[in-house]
mmCIF file with all atom_site columns, C-alpha atoms in Angstrom:
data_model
loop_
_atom_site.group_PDB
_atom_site.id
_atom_site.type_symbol
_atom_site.label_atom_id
_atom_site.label_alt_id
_atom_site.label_comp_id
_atom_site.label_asym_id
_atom_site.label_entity_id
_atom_site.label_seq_id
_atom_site.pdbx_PDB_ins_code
_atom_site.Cartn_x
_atom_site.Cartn_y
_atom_site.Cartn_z
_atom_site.occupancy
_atom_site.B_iso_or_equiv
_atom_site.pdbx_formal_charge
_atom_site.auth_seq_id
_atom_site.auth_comp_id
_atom_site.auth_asym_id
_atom_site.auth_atom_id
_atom_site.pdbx_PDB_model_num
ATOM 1   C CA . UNK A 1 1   ? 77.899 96.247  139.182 1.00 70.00 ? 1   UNK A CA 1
ATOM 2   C CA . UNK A 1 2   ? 76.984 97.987  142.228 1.00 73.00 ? 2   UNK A CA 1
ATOM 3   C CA . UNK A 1 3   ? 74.636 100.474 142.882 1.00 65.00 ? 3   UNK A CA 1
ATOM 4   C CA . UNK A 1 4   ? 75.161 102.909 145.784 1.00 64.00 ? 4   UNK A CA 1
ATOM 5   C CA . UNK A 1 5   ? 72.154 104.948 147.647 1.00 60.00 ? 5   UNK A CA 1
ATOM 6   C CA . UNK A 1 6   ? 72.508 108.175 149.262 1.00 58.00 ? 6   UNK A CA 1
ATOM 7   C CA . UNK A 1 7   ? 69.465 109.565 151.209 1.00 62.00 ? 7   UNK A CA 1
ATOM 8   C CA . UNK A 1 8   ? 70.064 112.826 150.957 1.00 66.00 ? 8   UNK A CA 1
ATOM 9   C CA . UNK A 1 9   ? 67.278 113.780 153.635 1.00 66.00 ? 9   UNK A CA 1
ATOM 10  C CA . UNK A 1 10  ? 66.517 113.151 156.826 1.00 73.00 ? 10  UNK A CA 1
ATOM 11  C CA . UNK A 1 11  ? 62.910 110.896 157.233 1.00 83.00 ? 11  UNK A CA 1
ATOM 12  C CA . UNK A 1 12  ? 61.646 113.583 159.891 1.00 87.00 ? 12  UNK A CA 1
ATOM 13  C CA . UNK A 1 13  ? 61.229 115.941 156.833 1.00 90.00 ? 13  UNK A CA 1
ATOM 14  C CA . UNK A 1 14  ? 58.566 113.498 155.423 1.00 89.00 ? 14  UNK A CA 1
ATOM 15  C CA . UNK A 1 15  ? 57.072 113.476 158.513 1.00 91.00 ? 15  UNK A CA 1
ATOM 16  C CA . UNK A 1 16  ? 56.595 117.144 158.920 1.00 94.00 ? 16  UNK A CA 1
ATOM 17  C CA . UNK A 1 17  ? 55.667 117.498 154.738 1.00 94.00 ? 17  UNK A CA 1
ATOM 18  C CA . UNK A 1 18  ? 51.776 117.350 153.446 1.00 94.00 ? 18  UNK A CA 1
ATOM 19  C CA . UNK A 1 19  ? 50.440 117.031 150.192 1.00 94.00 ? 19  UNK A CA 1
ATOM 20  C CA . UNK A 1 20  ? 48.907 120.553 149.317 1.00 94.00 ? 20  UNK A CA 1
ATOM 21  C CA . UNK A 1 21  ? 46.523 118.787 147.186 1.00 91.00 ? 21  UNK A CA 1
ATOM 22  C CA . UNK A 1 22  ? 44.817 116.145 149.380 1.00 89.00 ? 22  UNK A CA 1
ATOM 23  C CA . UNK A 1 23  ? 46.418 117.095 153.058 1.00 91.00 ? 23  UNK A CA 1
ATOM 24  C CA . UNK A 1 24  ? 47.505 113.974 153.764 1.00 90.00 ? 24  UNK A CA 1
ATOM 25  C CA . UNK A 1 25  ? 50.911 113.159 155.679 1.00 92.00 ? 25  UNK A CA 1
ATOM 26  C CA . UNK A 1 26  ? 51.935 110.026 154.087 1.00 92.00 ? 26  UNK A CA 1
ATOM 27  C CA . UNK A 1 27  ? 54.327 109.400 151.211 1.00 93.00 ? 27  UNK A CA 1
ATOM 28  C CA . UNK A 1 28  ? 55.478 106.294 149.871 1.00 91.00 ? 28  UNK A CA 1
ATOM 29  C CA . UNK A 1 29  ? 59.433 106.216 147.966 1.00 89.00 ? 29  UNK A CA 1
ATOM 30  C CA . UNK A 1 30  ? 59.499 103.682 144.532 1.00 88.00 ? 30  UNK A CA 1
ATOM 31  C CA . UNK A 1 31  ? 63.153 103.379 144.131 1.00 85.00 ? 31  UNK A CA 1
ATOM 32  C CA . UNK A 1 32  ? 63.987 104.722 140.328 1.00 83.00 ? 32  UNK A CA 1
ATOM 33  C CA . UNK A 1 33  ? 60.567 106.687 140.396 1.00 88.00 ? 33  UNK A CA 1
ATOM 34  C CA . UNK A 1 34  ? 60.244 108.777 142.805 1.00 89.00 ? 34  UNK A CA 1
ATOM 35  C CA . UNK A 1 35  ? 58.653 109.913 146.459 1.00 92.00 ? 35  UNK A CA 1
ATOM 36  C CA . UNK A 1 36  ? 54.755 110.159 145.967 1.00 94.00 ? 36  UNK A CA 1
ATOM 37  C CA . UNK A 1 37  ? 51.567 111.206 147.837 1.00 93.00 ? 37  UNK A CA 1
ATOM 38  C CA . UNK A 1 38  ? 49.980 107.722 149.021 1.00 91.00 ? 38  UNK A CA 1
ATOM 39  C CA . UNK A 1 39  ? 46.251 109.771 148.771 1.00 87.00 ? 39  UNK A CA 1
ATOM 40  C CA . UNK A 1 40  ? 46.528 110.926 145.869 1.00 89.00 ? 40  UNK A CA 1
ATOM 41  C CA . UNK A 1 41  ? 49.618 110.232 144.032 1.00 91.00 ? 41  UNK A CA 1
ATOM 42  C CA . UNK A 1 42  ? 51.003 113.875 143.307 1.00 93.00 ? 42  UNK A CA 1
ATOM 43  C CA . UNK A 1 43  ? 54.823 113.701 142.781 1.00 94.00 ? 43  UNK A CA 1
ATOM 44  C CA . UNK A 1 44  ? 57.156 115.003 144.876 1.00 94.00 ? 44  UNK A CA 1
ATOM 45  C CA . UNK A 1 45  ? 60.923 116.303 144.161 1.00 92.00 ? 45  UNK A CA 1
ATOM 46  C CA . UNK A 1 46  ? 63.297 117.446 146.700 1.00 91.00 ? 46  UNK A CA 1
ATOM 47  C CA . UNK A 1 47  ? 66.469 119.478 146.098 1.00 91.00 ? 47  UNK A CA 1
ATOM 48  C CA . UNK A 1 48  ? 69.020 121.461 148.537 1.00 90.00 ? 48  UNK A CA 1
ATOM 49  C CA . UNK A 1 49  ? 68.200 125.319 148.535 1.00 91.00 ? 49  UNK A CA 1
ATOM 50  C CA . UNK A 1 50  ? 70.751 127.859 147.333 1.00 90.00 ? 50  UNK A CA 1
ATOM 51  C CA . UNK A 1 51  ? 70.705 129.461 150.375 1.00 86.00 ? 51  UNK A CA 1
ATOM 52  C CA . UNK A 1 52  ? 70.355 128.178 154.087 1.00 85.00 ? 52  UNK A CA 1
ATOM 53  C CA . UNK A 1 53  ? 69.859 131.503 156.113 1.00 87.00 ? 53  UNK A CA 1
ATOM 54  C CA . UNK A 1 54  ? 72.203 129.452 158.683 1.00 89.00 ? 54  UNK A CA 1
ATOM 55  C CA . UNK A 1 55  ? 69.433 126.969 159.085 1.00 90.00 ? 55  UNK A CA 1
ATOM 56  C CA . UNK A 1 56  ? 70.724 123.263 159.089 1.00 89.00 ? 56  UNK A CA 1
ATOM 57  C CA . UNK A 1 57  ? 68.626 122.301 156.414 1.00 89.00 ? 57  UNK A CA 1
ATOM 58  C CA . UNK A 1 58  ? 66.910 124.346 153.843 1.00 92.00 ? 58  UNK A CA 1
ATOM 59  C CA . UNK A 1 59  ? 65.198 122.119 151.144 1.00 93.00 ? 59  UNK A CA 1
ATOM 60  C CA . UNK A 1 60  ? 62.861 123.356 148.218 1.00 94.00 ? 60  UNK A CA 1
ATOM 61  C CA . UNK A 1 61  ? 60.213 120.557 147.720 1.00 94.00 ? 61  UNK A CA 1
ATOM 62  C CA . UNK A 1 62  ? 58.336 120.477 144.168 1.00 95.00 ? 62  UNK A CA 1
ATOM 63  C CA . UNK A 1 63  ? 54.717 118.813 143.996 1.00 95.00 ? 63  UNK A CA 1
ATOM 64  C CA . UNK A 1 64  ? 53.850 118.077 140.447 1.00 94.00 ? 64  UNK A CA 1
ATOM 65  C CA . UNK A 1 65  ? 50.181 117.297 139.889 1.00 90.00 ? 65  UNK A CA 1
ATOM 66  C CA . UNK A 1 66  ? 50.455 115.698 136.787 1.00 88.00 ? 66  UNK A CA 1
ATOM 67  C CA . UNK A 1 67  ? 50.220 112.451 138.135 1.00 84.00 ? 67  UNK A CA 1
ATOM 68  C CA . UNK A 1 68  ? 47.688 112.953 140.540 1.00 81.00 ? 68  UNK A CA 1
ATOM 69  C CA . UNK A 1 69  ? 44.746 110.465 140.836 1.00 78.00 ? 69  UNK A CA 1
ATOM 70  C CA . UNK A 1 70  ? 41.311 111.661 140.072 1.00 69.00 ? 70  UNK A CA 1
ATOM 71  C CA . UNK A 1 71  ? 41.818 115.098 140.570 1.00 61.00 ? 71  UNK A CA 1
ATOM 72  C CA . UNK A 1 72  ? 38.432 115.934 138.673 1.00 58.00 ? 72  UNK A CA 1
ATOM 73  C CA . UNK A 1 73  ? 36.639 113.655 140.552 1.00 58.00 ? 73  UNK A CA 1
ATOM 74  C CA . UNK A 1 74  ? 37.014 114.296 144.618 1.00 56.00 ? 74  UNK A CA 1
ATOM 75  C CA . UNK A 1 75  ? 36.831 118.201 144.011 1.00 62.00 ? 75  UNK A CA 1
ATOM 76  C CA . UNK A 1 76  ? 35.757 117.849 147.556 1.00 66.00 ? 76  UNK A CA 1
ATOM 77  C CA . UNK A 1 77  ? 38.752 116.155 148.880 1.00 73.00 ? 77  UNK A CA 1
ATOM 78  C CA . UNK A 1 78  ? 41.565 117.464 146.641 1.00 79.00 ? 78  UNK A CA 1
ATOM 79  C CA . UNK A 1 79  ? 42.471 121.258 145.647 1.00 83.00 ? 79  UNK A CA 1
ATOM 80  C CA . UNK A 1 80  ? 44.256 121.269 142.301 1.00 83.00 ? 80  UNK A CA 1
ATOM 81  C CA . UNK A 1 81  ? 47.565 123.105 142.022 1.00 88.00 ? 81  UNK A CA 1
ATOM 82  C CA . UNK A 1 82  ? 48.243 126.132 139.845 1.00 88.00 ? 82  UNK A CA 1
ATOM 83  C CA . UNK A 1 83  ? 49.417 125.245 136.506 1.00 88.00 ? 83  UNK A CA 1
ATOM 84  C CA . UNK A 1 84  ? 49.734 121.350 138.113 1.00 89.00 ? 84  UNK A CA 1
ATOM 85  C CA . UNK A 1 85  ? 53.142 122.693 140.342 1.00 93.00 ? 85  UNK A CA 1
ATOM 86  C CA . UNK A 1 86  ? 53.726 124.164 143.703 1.00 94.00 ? 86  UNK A CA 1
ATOM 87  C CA . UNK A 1 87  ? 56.792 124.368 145.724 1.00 95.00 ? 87  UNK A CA 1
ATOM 88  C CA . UNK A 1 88  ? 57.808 124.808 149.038 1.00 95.00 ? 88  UNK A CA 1
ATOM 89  C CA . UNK A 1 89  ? 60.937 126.032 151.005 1.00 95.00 ? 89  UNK A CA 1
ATOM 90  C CA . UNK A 1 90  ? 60.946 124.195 154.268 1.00 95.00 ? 90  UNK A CA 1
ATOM 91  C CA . UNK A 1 91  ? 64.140 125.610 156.868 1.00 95.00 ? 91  UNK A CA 1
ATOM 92  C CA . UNK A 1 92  ? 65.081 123.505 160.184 1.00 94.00 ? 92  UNK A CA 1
ATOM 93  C CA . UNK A 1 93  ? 66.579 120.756 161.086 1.00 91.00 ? 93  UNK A CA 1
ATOM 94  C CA . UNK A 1 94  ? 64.698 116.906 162.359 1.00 90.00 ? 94  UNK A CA 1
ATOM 95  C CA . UNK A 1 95  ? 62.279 117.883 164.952 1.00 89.00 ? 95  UNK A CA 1
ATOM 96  C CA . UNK A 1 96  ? 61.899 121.639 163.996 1.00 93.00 ? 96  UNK A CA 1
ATOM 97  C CA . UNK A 1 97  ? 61.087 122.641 160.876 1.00 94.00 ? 97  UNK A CA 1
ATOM 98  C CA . UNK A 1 98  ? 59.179 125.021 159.646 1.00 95.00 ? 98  UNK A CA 1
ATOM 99  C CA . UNK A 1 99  ? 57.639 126.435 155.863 1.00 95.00 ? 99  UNK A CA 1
ATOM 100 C CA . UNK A 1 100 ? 59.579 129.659 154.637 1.00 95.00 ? 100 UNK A CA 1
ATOM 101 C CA . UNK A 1 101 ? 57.468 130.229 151.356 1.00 94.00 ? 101 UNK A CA 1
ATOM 102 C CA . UNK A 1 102 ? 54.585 128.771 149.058 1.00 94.00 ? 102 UNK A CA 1
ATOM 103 C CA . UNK A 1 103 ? 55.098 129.451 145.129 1.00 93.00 ? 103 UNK A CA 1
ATOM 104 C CA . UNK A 1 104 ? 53.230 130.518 143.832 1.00 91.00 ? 104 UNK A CA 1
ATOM 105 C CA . UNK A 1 105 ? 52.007 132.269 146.771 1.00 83.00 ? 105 UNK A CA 1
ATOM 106 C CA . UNK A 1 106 ? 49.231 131.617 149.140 1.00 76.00 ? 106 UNK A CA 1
ATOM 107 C CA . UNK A 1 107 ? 46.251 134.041 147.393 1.00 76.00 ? 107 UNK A CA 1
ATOM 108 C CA . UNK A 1 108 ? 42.654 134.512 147.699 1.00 74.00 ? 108 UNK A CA 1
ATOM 109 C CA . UNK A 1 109 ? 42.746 132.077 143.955 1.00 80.00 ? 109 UNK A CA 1
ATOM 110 C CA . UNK A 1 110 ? 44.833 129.367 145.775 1.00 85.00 ? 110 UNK A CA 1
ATOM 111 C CA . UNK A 1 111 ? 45.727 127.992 149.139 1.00 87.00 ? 111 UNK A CA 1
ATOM 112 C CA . UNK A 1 112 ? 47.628 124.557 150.106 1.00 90.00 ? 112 UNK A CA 1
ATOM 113 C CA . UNK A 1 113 ? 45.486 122.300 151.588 1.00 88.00 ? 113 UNK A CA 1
ATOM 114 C CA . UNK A 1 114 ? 46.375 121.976 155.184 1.00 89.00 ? 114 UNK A CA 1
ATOM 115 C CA . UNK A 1 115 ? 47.644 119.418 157.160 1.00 87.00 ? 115 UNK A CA 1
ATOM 116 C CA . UNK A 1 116 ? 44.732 116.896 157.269 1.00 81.00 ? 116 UNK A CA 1
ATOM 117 C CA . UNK A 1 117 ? 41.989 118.805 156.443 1.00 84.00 ? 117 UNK A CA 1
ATOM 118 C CA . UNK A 1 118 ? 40.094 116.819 154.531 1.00 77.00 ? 118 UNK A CA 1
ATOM 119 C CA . UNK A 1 119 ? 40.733 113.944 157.015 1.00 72.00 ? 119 UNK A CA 1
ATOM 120 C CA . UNK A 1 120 ? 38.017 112.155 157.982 1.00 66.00 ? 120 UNK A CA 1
ATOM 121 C CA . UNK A 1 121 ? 38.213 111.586 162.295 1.00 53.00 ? 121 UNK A CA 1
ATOM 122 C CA . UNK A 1 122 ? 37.103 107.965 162.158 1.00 44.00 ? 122 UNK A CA 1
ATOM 123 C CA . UNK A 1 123 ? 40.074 106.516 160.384 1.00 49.00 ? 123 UNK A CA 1
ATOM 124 C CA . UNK A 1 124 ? 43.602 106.128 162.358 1.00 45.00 ? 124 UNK A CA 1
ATOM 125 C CA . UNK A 1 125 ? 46.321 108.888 161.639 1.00 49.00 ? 125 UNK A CA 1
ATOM 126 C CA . UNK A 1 126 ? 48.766 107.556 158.866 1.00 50.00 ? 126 UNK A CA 1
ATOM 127 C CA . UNK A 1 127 ? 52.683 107.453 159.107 1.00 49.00 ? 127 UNK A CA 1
ATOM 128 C CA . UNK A 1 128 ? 55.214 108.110 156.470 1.00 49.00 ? 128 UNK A CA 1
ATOM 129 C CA . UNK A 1 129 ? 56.092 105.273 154.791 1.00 50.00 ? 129 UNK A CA 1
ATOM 130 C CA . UNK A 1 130 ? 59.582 105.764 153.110 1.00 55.00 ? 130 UNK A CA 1
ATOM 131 C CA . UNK A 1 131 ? 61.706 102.810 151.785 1.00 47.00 ? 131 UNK A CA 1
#
């Protein structure tokens, strides 16, 4: 028996995709599981968009909180989602993409956490780290 593997996207969209829980840019793939936030474990599902807009890639990106790691606990360092789910449309192509939409979207109730923003400036900038 064989198994076959098809990445179906290109790393640089891991590298331009953060967590809109924690902020953080680093993921980490667990073949047969899934792609996770390596902060604060929220899942994260990728599928094609129905529509491209003539974009080379269009992608809708799920984060399901669910399995995110003490999400009661760092209030200060993680925003939850609404009802534990958020997506994202992200249009581009490696080296210049850019977010379409939030959903639900951005409102004075809710906000993705952006890029970092609960970084602390001490600590060296992590990588994504996809298998």
């Amino acid at each position: 028996m064989s198994l076959e593997r098809v990445c179906r996207h290109d790393e640089a969209l891991f590298e331009f995709l953060w967590c809109p829980v924690c902020g953080t840019e680093a993921f980490t793939h667990i073949p047969f599981e899934g792609v996770f936030c390596t902060e604060c474990n929220t899942s994260v599902t990728c599928r094609e968009a129905p529509e491209s807009r003539g974009y080379d890639e269009a992608v809708i990106i799920t984060f399901d909180a669910t399995t995110t790691w003490n999400l009661h606990v760092d209030e200060k360092l993680r925003r939850p989602l609404p009802d534990d789910e958020a997506q994202v449309k992200i249009l581009g192509a490696p080296g210049d993409y850019h977010v379409d939409w939030w959903a639900p979207t951005t409102t004075e109730d809710w906000t993705p956490v952006e890029r970092n923003e609960f970084a602390d400036d001490s600590e060296p900038e992590e990588v994504s780290h996809l298998a």
